[in-house]
Short mmCIF file of C-alpha atoms in Angstrom, two decimals:
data_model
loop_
_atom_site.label_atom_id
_atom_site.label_comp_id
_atom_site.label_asym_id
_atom_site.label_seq_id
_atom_site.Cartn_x
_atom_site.Cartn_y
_atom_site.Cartn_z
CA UNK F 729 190.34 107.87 68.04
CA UNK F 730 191.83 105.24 70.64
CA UNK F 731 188.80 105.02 72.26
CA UNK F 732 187.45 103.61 68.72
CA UNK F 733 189.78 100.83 69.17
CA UNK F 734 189.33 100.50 72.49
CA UNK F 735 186.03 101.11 73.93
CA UNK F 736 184.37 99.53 71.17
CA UNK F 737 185.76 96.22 72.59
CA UNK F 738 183.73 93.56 74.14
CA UNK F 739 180.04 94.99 72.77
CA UNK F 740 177.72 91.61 73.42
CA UNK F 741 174.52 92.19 71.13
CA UNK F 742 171.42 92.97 72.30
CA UNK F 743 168.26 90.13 72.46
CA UNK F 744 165.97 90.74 69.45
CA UNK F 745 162.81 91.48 71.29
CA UNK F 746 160.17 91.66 68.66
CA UNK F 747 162.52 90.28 65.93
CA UNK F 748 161.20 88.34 63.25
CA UNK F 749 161.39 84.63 63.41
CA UNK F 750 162.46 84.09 59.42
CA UNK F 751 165.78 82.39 58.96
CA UNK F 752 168.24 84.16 58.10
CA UNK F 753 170.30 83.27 55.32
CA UNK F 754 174.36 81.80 56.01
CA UNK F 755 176.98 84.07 55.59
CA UNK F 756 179.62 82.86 52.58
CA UNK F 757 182.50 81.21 53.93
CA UNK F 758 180.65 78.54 55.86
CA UNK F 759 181.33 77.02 58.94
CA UNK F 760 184.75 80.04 58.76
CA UNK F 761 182.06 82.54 58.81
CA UNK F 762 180.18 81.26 61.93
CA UNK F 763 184.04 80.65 63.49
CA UNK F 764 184.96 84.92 62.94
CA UNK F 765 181.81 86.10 64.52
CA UNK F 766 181.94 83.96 67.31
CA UNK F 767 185.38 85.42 68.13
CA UNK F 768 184.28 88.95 67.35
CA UNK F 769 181.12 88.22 69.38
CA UNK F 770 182.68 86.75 72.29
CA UNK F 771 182.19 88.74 75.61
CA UNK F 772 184.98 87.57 77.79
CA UNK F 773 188.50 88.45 76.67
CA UNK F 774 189.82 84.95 77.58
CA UNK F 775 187.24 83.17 75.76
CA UNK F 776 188.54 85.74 72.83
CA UNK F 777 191.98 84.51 72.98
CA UNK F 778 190.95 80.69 72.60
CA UNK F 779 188.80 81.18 69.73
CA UNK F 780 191.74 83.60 67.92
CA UNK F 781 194.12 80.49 68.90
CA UNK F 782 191.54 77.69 67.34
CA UNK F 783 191.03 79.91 64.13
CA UNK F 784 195.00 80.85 62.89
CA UNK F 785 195.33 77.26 64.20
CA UNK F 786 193.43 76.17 60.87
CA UNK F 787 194.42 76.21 57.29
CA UNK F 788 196.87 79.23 56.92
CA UNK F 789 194.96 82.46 54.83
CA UNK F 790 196.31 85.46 53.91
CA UNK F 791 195.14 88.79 55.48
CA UNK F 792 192.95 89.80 52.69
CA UNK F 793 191.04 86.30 53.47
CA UNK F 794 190.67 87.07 56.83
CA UNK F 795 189.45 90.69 56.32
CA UNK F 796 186.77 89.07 53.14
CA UNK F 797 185.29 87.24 56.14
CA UNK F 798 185.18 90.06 58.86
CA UNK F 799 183.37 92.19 56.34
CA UNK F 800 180.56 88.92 55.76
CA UNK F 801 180.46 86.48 58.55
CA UNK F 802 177.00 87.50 59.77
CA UNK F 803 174.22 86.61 59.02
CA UNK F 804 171.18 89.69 59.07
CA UNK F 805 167.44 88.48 59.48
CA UNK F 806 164.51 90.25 58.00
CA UNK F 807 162.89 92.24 60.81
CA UNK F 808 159.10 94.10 61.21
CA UNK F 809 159.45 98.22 60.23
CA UNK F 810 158.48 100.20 62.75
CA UNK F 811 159.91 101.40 66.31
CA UNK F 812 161.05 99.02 68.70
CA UNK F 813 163.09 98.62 72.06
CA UNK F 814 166.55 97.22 72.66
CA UNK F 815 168.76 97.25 75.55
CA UNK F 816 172.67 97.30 75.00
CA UNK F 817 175.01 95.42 77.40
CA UNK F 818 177.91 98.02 78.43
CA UNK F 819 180.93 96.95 80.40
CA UNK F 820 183.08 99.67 82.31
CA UNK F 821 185.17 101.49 79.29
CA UNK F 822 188.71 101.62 81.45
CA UNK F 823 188.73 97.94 82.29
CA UNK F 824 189.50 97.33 78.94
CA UNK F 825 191.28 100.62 78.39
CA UNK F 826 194.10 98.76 81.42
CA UNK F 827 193.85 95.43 79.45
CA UNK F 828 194.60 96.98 76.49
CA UNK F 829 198.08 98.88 77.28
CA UNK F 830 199.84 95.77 78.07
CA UNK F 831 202.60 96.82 75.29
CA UNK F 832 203.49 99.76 77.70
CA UNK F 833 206.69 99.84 79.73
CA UNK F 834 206.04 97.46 82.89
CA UNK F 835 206.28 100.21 85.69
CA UNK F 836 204.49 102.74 84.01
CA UNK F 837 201.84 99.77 83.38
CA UNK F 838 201.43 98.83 86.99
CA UNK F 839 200.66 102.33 87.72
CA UNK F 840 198.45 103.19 84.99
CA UNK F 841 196.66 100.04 85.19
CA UNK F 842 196.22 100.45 88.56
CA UNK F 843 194.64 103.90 88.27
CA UNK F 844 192.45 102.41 85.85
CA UNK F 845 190.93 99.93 87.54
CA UNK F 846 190.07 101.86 90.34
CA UNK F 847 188.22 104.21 87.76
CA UNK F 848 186.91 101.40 86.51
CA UNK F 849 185.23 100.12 89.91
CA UNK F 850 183.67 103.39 90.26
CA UNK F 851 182.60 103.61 86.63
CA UNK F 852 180.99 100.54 86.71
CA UNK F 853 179.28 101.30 90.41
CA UNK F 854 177.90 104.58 88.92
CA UNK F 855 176.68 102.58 85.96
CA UNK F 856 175.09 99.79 87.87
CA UNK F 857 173.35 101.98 90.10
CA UNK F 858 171.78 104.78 87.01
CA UNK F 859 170.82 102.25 84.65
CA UNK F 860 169.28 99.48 85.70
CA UNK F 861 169.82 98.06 89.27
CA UNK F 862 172.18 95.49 89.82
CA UNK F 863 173.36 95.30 85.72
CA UNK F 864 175.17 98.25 83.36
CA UNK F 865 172.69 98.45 80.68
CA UNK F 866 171.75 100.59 78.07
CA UNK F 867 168.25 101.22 76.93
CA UNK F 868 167.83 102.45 73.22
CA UNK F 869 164.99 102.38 70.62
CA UNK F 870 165.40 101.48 66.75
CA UNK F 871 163.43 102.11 63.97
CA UNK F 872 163.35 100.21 60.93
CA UNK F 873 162.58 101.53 57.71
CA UNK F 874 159.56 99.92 55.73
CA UNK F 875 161.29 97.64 52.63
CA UNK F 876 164.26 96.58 54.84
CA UNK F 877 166.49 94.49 53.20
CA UNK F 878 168.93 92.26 55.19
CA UNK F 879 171.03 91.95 52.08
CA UNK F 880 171.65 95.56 51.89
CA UNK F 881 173.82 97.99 53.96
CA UNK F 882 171.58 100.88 55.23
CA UNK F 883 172.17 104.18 56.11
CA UNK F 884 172.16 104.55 59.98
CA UNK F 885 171.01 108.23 62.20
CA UNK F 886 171.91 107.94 65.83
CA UNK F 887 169.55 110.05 67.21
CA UNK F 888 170.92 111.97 71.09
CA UNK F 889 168.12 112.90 72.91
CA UNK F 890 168.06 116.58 75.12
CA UNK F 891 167.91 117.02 78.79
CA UNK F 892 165.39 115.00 80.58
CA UNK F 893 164.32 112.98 77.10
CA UNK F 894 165.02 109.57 76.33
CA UNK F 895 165.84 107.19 73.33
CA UNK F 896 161.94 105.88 72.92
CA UNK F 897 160.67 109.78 73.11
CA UNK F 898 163.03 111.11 70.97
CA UNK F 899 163.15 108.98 68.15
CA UNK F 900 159.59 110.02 67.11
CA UNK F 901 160.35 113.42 66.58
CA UNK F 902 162.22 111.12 63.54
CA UNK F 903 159.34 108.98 62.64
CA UNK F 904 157.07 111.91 62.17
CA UNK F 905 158.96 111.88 58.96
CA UNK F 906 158.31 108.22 58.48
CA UNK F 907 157.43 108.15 54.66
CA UNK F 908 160.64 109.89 54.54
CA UNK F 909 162.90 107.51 55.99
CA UNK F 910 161.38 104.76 54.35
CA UNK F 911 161.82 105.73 51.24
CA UNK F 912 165.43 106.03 51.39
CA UNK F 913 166.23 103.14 53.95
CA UNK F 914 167.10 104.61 56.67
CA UNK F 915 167.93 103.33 60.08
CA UNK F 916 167.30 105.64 63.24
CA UNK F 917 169.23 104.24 66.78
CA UNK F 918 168.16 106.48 69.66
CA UNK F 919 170.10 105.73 72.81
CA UNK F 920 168.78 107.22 76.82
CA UNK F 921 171.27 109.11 78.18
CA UNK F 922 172.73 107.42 81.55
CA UNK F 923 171.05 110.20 84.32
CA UNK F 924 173.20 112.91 85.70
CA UNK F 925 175.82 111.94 82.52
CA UNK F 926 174.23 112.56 79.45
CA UNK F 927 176.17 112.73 75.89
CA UNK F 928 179.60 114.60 77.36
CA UNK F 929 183.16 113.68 76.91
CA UNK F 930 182.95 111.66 79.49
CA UNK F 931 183.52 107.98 79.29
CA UNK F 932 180.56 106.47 81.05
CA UNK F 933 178.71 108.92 78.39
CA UNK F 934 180.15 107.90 75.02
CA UNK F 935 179.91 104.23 76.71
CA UNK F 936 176.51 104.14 76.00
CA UNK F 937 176.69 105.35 72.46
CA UNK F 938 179.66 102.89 71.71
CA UNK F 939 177.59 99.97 73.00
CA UNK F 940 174.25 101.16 70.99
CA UNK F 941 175.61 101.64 68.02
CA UNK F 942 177.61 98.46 67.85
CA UNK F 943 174.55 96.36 69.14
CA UNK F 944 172.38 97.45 66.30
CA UNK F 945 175.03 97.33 63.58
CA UNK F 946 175.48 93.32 64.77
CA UNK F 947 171.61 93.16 64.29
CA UNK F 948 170.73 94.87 61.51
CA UNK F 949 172.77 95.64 58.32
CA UNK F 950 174.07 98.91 58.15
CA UNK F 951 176.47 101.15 56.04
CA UNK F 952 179.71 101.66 58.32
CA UNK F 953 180.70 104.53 56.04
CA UNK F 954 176.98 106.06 56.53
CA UNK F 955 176.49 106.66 60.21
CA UNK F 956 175.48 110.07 61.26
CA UNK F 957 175.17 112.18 64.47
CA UNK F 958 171.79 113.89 65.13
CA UNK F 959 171.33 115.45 68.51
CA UNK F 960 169.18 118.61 69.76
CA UNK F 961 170.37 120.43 72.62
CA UNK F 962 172.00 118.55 74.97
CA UNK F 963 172.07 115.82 72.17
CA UNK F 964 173.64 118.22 69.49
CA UNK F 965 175.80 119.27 72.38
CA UNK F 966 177.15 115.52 72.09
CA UNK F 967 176.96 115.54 68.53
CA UNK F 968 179.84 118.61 68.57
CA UNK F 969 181.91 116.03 70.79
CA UNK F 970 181.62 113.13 68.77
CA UNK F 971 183.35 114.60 66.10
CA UNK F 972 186.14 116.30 68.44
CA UNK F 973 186.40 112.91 70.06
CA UNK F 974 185.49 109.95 67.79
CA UNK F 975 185.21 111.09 64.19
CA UNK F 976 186.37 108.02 62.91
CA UNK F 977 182.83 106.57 63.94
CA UNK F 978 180.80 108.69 61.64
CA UNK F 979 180.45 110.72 58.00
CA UNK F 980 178.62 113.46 59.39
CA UNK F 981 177.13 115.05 61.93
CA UNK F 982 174.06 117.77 62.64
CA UNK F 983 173.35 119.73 66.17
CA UNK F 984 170.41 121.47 66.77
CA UNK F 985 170.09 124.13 69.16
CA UNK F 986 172.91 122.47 71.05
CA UNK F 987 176.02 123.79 72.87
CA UNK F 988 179.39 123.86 70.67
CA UNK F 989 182.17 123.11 72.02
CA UNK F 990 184.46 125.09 75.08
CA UNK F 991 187.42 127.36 73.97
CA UNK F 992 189.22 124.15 75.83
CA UNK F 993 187.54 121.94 73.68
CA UNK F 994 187.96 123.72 70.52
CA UNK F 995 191.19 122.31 69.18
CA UNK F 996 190.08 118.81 68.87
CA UNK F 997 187.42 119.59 65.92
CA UNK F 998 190.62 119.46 63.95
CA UNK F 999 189.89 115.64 64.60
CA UNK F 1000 186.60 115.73 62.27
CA UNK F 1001 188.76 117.95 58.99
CA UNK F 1002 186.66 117.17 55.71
CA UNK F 1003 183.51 116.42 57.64
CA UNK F 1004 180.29 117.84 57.06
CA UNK F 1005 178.43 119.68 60.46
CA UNK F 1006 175.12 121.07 60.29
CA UNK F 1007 174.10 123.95 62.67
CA UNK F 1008 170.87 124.72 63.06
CA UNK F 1009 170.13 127.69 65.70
CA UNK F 1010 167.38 130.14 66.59
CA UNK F 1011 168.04 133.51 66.82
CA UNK F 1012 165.76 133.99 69.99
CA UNK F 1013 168.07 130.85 71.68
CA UNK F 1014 168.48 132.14 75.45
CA UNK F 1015 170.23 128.67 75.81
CA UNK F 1016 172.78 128.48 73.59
CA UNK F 1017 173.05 132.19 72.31
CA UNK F 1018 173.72 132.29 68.91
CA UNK F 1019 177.24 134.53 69.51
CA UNK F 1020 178.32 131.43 70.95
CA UNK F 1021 177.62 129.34 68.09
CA UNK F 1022 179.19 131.49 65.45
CA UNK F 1023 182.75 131.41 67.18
CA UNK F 1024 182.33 127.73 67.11
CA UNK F 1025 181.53 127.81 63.60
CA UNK F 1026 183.78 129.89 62.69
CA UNK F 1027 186.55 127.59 64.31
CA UNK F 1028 185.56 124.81 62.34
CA UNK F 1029 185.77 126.33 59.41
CA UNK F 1030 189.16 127.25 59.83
CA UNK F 1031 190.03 123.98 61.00
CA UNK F 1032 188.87 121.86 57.57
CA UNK F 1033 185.11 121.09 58.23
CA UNK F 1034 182.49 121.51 55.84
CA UNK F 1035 180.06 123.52 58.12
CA UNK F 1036 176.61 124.16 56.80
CA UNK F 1037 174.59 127.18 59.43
CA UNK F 1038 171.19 127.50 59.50
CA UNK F 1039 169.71 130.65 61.55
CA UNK F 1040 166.08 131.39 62.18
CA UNK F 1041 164.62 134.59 63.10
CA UNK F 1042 161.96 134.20 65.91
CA UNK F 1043 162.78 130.67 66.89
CA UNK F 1044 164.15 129.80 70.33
CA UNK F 1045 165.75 126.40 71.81
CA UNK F 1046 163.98 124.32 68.70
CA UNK F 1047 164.50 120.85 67.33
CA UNK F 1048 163.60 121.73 63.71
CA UNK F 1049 162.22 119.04 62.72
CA UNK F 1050 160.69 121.02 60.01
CA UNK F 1051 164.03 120.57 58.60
CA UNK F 1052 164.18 117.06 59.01
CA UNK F 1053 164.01 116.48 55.04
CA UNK F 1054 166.81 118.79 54.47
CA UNK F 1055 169.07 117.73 57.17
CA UNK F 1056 168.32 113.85 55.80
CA UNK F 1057 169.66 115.06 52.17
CA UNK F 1058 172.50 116.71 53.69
CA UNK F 1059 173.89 113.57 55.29
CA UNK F 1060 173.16 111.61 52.99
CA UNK F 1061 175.37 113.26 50.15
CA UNK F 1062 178.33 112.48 52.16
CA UNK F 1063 179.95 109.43 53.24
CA UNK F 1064 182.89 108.39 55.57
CA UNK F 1065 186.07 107.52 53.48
CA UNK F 1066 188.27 104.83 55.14
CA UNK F 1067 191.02 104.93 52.47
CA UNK F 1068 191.59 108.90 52.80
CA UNK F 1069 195.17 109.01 53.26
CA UNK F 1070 195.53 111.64 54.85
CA UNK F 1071 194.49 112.10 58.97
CA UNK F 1072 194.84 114.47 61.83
CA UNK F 1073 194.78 113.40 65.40
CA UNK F 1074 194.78 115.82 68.40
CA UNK F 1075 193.73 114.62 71.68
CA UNK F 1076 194.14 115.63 75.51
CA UNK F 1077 194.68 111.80 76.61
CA UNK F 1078 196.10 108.45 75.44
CA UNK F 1079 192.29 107.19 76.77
CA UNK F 1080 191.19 108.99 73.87
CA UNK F 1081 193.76 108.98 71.22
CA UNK F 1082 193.03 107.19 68.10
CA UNK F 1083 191.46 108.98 64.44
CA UNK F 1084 191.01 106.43 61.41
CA UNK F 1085 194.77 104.61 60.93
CA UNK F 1086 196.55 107.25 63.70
CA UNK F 1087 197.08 106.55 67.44
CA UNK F 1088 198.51 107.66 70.29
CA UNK F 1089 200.16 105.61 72.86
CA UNK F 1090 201.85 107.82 75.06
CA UNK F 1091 202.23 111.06 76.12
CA UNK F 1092 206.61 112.30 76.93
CA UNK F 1093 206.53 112.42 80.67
CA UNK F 1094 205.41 115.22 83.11
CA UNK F 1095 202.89 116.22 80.04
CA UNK F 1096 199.72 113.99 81.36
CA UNK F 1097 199.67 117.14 84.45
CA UNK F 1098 195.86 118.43 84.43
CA UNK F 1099 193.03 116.33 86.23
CA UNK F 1100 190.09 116.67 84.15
CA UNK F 1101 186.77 115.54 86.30
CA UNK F 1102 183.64 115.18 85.80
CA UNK F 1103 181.14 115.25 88.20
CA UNK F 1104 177.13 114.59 89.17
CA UNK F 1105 174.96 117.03 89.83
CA UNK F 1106 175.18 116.15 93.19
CA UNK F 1107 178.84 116.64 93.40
CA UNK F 1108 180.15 113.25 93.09
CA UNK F 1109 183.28 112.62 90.85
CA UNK F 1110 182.32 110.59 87.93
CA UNK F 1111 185.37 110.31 86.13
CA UNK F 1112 188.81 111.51 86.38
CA UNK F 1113 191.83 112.03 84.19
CA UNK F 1114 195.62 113.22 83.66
CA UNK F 1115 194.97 115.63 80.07
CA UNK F 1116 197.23 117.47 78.47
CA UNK F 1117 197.05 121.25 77.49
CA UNK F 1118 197.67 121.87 74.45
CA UNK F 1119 196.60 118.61 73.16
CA UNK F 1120 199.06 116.03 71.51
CA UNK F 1121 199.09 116.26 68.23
CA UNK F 1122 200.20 114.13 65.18
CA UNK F 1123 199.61 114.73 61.31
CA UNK F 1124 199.91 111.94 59.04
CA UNK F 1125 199.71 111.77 55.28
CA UNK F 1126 200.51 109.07 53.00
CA UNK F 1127 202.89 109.82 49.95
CA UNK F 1128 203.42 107.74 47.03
CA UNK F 1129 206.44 105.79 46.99
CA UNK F 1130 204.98 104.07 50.34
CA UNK F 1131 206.29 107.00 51.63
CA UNK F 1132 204.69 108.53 55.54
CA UNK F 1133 205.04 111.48 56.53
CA UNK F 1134 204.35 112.02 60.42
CA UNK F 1135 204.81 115.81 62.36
CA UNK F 1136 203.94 115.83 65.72
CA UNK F 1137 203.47 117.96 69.04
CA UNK F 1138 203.32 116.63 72.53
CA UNK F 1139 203.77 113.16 71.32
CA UNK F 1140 206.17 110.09 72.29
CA UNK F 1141 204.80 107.17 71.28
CA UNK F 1142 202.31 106.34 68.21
CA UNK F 1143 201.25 104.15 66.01
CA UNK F 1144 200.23 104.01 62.22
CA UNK F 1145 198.05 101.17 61.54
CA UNK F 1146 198.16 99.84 57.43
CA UNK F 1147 195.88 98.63 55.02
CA UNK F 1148 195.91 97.54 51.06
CA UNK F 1149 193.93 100.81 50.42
CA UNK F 1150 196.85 103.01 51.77
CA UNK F 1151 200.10 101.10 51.26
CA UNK F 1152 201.31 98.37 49.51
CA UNK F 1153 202.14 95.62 52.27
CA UNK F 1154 204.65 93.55 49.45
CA UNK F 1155 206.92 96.59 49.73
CA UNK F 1156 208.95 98.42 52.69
CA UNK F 1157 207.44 101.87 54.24
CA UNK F 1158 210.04 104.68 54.31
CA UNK F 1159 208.78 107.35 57.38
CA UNK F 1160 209.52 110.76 58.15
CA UNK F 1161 209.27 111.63 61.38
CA UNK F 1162 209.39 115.52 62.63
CA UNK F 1163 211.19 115.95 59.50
CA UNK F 1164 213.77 112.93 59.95
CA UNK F 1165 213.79 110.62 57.50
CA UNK F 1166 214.12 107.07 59.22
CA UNK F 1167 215.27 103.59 58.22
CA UNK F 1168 212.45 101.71 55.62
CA UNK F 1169 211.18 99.30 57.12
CA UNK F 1170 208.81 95.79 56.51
CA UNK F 1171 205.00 95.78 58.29
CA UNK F 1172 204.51 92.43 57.86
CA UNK F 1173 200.65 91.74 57.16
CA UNK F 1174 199.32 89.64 60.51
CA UNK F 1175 195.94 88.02 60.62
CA UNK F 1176 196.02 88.58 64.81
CA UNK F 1177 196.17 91.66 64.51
CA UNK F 1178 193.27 92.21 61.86
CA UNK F 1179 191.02 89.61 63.79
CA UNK F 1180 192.04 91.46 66.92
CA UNK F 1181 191.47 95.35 66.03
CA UNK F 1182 188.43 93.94 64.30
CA UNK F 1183 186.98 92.72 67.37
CA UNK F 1184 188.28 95.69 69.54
CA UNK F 1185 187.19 98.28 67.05
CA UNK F 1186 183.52 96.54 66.13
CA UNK F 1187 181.42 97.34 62.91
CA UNK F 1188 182.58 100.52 62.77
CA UNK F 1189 186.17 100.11 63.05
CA UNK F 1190 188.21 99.86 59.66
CA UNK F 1191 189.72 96.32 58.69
CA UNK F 1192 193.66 97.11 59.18
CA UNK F 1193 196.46 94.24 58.23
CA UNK F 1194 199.94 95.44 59.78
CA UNK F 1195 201.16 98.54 61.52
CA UNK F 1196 204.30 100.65 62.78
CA UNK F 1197 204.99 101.90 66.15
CA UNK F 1198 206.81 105.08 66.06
CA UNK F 1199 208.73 106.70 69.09
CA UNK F 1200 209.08 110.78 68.31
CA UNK F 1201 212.74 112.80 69.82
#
């Protein structure tokens, strides 16, 4: 979703405390190699923008070039199995939400931009003051499976603790089934919640799992199109809203004893169509009753997901992890497919409007009218933001004959971002919009743009080469 694009931006990697000393071995491509992830890398936006200008200054490449050395510019050192801590450096998500909508007509600009910056402030103040004092850090543990192999993507678990857990507690209820993990090379990434925040839809919250996840996968070589959800309670709560809100980060997903999603909520696990979700609920649940669950279920069935229920007589608010072996083959038979062509985004705001190749820019106007907040237990507003209701929606399928087909609700702007594996860039796209065929047209292939999305969207966003903007009746 956008926030894929866009909150993944700026993720500096965390130090390698513990990390093994061994050399790792150069990327191919040379000193190119060490030039791309330097830009990607690079913390400071400006800094970005003169490292993008020294690198397309070079010998000219063609996009396919450019993407062959996003996919292997880094280089992964051999590191000691076992658990160990990491801290993730997080920057406040709306910042670069404002920085990012530059494309946007000028006075609607100034006024979103300054509405986001003043989130921003008290984002980052919130941030500052319930991680660490003084810095916006996240704490999260990692373990490494025995036999890892720098040279070899891995499968990765991101593990969302409950209420009152954390990341280092959590993520041994994992390596209790050690041998397990080993065996098939699998990484677990277990994140601490931010207090009073935990894994909502909020996006201080899903800050902290945008920053984990894209500090380990710059550490340690992992399988973008084998990342997978895990969370019990509050934890599976947030693995439910992953996939409403940022399927395009994962293949699958499993909750455990945790809260599905709101009736409000509900039409957004369109988002996650084709996906597998595992539900695995106790009977005796006073928590999360299991009525509750089934009407969740049942919705996500009928909206395209592959939903796999497990009840169990006599068991209360449970983790499970008796079924940790069977939930591990589960994910594991299914993977994230980049090159599907065909996508469905729905999504209450432009902040959080992006799914795979499909995203939202803006909303017609007078629909951004309901403040969604969020607040501390203690009352304070965390977050707030202009939604609409119903959500915007836009489905997009591509047709042979580099033919698009786009139908969408609540929508005014979008964009459809393009790759090799879903058009052919030689040719013009023809696009049919609500029904209206419209003029073919060129999307010429542009190396600032891959570099750029690559470095917005991180390890787990998909290399795209050219895109077109669409503006619905």
């Amino acid at each position: 979703m956008r926030i894929t694009a866009l909150l993944l931006a700026l993720a500096a990697a965390a130090a390698s405390h513990g990390a093994s000393k061994e050399a790792a071995s150069p990327p191919a491509g040379g000193d190119s190699s060490a030039r791309v992830a330097a830009y990607l890398d690079e913390p400071d936006d400006k800094a970005a923008e003169e490292r993008l200008k020294a690198l397309l200054a070079g010998p000219a490449r063609p996009a396919g070039e450019w993407e062959a050395l996003v996919r292997s510019c880094r280089a992964f050192r051999a590191s000691p199995a076992g658990i160990q801590e990491r801290r993730a450096v997080l920057r406040p998500s709306v910042v670069r939400l404002a920085e990012a909508r530059k494309r946007m007509d000028k006075a609607s600009e100034a006024k979103l931009t300054k509405a986001y910056r003043e989130q921003a402030k008290l984002e980052l103040k919130w941030l500052e003051a319930n991680l660490f004092p003084g810095k916006a850090e996240a704490v999260y543990a990692v373990r490494i499976p025995k036999g890892y192999d720098p040279a070899k993507a891995h499968p990765l678990i991101l593990a969302l603790h409950g209420a009152n857990g954390s990341g280092p507690a959590f993520i041994r209820g994992w390596d209790a089934s050690g041998d397990l993990l080993d065996r098939k090379g699998v990484i677990v990434v277990a994140p601490t919640a931010a207090a009073k925040v935990g894994w909502t839809n909020c996006l201080a919250g899903h800050e902290v799992i945008r920053a984990t996840l894209a500090a380990a996968m710059r550490e340690f070589r992992v399988d973008p199109d084998a990342v997978y959800a895990d969370g019990m309670s509050m934890g599976g709560a947030g693995a439910w809203r992953l996939l409403a809100s940022h399927a395009d980060w994962f293949a699958g997903a499993v909750s455990r004893s945790g809260p599905p999603l709101t009736d409000a909520e509900t039409p957004l696990i369109e988002n996650a169509k084709g996906m597998r979700l595992l539900l695995y609920s106790g009977l005796a649940d006073r928590l999360v009753p299991i009525d509750y669950v089934r009407k969740a279920a049942t919705a996500a069935k009928g909206a395209g997901l592959d939903v796999r229920s497990t009840e169990a007589a006599g068991r209360g608010h449970d983790p499970f992890r008796d079924k940790n072996a069977e939930i591990l083959d589960r994910l594991l038979e299914v993977r994230r497919d980049p090159a599907r062509k065909d996508r469905v985004l729905a999504a209450a705001s432009p902040l959080v409007g992006r799914n795979h190749f499909v995203e939202i820019l803006e909303a017609p106007e007078g629909e951004l009218r309901h403040d969604q907040l969020y607040l501390t237990p203690g009352g304070d507003v965390l977050e707030s933001r202009k939604m609409t209701n119903p959500p915007m929606r836009a489905a997009v399928s591509f047709q042979e004959g580099n033919r698009i087909r786009v139908d969408t609700r609540g929508v005014r702007r979008l964009r459809i971002y393009l790759s090799p594996a879903l058009a052919d860039l030689a040719k013009p796209v023809t696009v049919t919009l609500n029904g209206r065929a419209l003029p073919a047209q060129t999307a010429e292939p542009s190396p600032a743009l891959l570099l750029r999305q690559a470095r917005l969207g991180g390890p787990l966003q998909p290399v795209v080469h050219a895109f077109v903007e669409l503006e619905a009746p």
